[in-house]
Short mmCIF file of C-alpha atoms in Angstrom, two decimals:
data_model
loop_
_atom_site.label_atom_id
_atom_site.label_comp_id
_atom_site.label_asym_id
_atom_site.label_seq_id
_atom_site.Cartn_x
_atom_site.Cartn_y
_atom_site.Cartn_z
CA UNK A 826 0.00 0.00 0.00
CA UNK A 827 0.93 3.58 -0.43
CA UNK A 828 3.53 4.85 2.18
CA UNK A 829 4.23 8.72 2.94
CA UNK A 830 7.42 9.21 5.28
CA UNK A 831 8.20 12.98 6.81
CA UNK A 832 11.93 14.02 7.95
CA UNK A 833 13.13 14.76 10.39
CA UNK A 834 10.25 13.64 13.08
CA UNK A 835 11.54 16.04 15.50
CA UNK A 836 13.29 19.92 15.01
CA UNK A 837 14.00 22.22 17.39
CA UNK A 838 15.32 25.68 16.39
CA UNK A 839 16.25 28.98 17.93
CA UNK A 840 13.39 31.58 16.99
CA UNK A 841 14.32 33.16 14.02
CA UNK A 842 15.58 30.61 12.24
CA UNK A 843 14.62 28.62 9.54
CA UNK A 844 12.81 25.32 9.20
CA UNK A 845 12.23 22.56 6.58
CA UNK A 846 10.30 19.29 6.60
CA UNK A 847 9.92 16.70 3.86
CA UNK A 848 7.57 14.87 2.79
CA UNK A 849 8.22 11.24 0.45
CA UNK A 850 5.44 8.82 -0.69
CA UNK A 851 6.23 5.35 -2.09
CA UNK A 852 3.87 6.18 -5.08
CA UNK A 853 2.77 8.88 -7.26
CA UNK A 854 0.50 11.33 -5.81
CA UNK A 855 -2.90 13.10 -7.41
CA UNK A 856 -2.25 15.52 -4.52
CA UNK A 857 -1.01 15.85 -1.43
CA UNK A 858 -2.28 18.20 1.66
CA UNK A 859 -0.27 20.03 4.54
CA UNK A 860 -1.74 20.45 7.91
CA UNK A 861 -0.46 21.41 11.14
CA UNK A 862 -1.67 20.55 14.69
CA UNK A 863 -1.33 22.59 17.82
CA UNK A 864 -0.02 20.70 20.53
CA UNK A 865 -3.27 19.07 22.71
CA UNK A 866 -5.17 20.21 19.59
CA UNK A 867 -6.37 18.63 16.30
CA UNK A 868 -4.96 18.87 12.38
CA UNK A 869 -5.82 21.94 10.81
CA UNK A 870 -5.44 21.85 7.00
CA UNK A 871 -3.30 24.50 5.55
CA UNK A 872 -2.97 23.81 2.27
CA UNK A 873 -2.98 21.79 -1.27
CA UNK A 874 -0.99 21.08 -4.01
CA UNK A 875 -1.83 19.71 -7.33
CA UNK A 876 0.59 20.36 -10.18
CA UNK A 877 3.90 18.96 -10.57
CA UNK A 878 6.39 21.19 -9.86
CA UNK A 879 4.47 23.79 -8.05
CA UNK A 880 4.92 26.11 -5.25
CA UNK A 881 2.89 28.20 -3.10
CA UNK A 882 3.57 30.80 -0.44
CA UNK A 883 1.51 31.75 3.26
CA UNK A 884 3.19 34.26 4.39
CA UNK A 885 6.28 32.93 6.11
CA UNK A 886 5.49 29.23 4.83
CA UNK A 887 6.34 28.31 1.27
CA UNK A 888 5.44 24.46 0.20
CA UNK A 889 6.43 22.53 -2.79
CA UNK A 890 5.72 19.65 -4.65
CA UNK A 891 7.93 17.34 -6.66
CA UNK A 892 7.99 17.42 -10.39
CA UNK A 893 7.29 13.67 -10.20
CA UNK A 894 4.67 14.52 -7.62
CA UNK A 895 6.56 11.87 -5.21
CA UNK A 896 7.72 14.37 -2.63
CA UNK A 897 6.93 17.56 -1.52
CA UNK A 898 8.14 19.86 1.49
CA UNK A 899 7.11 22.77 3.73
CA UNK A 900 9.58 25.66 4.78
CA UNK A 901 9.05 28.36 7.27
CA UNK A 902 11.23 31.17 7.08
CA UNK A 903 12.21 32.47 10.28
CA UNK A 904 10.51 30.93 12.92
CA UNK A 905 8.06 32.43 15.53
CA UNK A 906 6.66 31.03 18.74
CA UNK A 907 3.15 30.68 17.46
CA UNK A 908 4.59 28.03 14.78
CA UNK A 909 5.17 25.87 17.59
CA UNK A 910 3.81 22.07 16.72
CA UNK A 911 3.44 19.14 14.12
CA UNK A 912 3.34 19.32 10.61
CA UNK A 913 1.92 16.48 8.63
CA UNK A 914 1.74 15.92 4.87
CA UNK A 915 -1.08 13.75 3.77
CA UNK A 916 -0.82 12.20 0.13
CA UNK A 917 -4.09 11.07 -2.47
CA UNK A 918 -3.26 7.99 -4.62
CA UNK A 919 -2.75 8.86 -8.18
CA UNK A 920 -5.42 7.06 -9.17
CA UNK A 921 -7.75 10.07 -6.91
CA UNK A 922 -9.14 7.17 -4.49
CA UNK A 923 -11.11 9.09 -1.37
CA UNK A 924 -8.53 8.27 1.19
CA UNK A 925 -5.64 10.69 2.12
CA UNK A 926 -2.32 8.33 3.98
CA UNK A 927 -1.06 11.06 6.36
CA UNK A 928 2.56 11.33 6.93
CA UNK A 929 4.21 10.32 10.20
CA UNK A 930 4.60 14.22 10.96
CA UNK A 931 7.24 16.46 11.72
CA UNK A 932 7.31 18.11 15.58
CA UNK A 933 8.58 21.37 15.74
CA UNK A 934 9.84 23.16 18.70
CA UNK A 935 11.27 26.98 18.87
CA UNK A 936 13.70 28.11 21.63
CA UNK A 937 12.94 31.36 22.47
CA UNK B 536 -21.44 26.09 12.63
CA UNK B 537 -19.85 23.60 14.91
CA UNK B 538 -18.04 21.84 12.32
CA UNK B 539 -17.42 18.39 13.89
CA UNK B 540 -17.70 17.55 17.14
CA UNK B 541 -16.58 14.51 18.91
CA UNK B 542 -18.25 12.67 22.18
CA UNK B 543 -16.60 12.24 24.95
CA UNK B 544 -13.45 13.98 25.13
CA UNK B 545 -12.27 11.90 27.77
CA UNK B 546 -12.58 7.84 28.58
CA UNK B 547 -10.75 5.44 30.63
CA UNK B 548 -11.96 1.55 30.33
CA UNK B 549 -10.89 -1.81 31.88
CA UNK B 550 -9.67 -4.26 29.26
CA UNK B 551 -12.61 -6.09 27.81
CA UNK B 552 -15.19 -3.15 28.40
CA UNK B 553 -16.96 -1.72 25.76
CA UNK B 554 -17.82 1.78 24.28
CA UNK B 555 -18.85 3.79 21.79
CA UNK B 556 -17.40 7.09 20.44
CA UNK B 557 -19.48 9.97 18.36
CA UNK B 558 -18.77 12.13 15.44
CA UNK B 559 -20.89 14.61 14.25
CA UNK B 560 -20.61 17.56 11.74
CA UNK B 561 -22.81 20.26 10.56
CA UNK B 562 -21.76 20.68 7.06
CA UNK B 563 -23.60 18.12 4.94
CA UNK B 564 -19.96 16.04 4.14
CA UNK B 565 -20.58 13.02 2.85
CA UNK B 566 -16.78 11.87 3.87
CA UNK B 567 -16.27 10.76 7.34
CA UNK B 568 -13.27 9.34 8.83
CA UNK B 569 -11.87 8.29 12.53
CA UNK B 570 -8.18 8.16 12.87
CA UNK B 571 -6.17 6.79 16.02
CA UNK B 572 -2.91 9.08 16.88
CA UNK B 573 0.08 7.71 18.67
CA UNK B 574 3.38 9.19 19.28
CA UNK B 575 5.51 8.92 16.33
CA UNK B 576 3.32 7.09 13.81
CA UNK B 577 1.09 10.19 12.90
CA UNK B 578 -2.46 9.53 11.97
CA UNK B 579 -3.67 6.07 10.98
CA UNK B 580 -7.14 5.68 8.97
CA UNK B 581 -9.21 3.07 10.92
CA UNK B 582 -12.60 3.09 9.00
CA UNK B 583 -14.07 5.48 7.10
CA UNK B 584 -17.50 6.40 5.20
CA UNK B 585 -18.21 7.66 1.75
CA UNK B 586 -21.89 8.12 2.73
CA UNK B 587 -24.94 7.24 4.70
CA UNK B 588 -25.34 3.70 4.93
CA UNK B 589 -21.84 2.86 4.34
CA UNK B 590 -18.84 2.13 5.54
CA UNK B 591 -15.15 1.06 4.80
CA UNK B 592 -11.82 -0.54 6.06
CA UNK B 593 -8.62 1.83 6.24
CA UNK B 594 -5.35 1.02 7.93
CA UNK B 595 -6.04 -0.42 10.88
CA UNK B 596 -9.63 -1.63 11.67
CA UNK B 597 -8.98 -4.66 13.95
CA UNK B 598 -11.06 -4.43 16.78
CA UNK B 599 -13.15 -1.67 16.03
CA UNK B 600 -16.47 -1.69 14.34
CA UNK B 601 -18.05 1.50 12.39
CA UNK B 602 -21.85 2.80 11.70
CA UNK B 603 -23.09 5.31 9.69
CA UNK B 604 -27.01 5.50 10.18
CA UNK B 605 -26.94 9.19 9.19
CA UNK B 606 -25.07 11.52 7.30
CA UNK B 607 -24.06 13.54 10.09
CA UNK B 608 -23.30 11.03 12.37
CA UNK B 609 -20.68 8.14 12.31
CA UNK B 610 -19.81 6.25 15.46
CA UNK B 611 -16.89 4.22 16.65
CA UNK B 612 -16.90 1.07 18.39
CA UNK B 613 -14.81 -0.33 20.49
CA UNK B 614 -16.57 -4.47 21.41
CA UNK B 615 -13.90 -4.99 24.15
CA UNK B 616 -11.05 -3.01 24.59
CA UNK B 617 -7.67 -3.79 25.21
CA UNK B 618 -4.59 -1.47 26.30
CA UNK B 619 -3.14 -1.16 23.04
CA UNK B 620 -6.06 0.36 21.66
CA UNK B 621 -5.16 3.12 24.16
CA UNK B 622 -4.94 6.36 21.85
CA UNK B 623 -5.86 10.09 20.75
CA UNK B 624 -9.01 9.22 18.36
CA UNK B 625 -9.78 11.72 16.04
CA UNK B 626 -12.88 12.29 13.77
CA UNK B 627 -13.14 13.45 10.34
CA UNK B 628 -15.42 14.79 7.23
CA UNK B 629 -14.54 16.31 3.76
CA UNK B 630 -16.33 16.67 0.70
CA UNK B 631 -19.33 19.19 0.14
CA UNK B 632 -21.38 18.33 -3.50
CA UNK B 633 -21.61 21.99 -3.33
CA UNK B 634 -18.25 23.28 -2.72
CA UNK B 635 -14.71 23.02 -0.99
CA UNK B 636 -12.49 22.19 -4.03
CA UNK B 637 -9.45 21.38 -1.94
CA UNK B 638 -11.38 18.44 -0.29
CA UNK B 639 -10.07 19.36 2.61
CA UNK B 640 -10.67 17.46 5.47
CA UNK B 641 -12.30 19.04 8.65
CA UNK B 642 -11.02 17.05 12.07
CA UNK B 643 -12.72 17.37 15.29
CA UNK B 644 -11.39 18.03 18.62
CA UNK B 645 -10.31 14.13 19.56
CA UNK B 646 -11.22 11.55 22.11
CA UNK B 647 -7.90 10.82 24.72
CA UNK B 648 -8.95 7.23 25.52
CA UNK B 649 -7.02 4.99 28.32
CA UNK B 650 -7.41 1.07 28.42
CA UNK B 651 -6.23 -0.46 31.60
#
């Protein structure tokens, strides 16, 4: 079955620095999603990508997806406090099936 | 709107007990999901619902048994626990007919459950 790994599991940065997590699935993807949780809260989408190659921007956070659409990664440029907790990628099957595989998620820590 | 809602927040059961565990949402989805969380394996897809009146295996759907009566509602059963089902359950609905392109999906607040 379709696999989607995240590096690293864990970061911890100083505030103000930057911060990169990446996203690989065993298959090609029709999509894939980014969401973040709060920690002691629930996933909150952020956002989707569907072409190959492309890249969007929130703000501070800029996400990609792989020309190949295997892969895809989320950067924050530098880091505040409120960006405090995990980031998961979830990827759709290439063949558009209704069920997103989540990541194993990426927990992110600032030191103030 | 609530959005979804999950019932109870809290549990803690004896191994073998049984329980049940409700999702609703307000926004006519026809997708529902639940999801167990643990530490370090991220969210796993137990069973999920592509409308009322049916239901689905996902990842992990061993011990647990699904209904989905009505379209706002899907409940999670647990027949009789153990302690590895002990988990962070989390509820889930996507896909309007009339809108939300992104299909994103829309996850209540969770359910911390303990099996001793």
């Amino acid at each position: 079955g379709q696999q989607v790994m995240q590096i690293p599991q864990y970061q911890h940065v100083q505030e103000g620095e930057d911060f990169t997590t990446y996203c690989n699935s065993s298959t090609t993807l029709s999509n894939i999603q980014w969401y973040k949780q709060r920690p002691g809260g629930h996933p909150v989408f952020l956002i989707q990508l569907v072409k190959s190659g492309e890249v969007k921007k929130q703000k501070r956070l800029t996400f990609q997806f792989g020309e190949a659409k295997k892969n895809s990664s989320l950067h924050i440029t530098a880091t505040q406090t409120t960006d405090v907790g995990t980031y998961f990628c979830a990827g759709r099957g290439s063949f558009g099936n209704e069920k997103l595989t989540f990541g194993t998620g990426t927990r992110l820590t600032i030191i103030p | 709107n609530a959005g979804v809602t999950q019932t109870p927040k809290f549990r803690v059961l004896k191994t073998g007990q049984s329980m049940t565990l409700l999702c609703a949402q307000d926004m006519n989805h026809e997708y529902m999901y639940w999801y167990r969380q643990d530490p370090g394996m991220g969210l796993r897809l137990i069973h999920y619902s592509v409308g009322e009146g049916t239901t689905a295996k996902g990842e992990v759907p061993d011990g647990y048994n699904v209904s989905r009566l009505k379209k706002q509602n899907f409940l999670l059963g647990l027949e009789s626990a153990a302690p590895s089902q002990t988990s962070v359950y989390f509820c889930a609905s996507s896909y309007s007919p009339s809108g939300d392109p992104t299909d994103t999906q829309y996850f209540g607040p969770g359910t911390r459950l303990t099996v001793l």
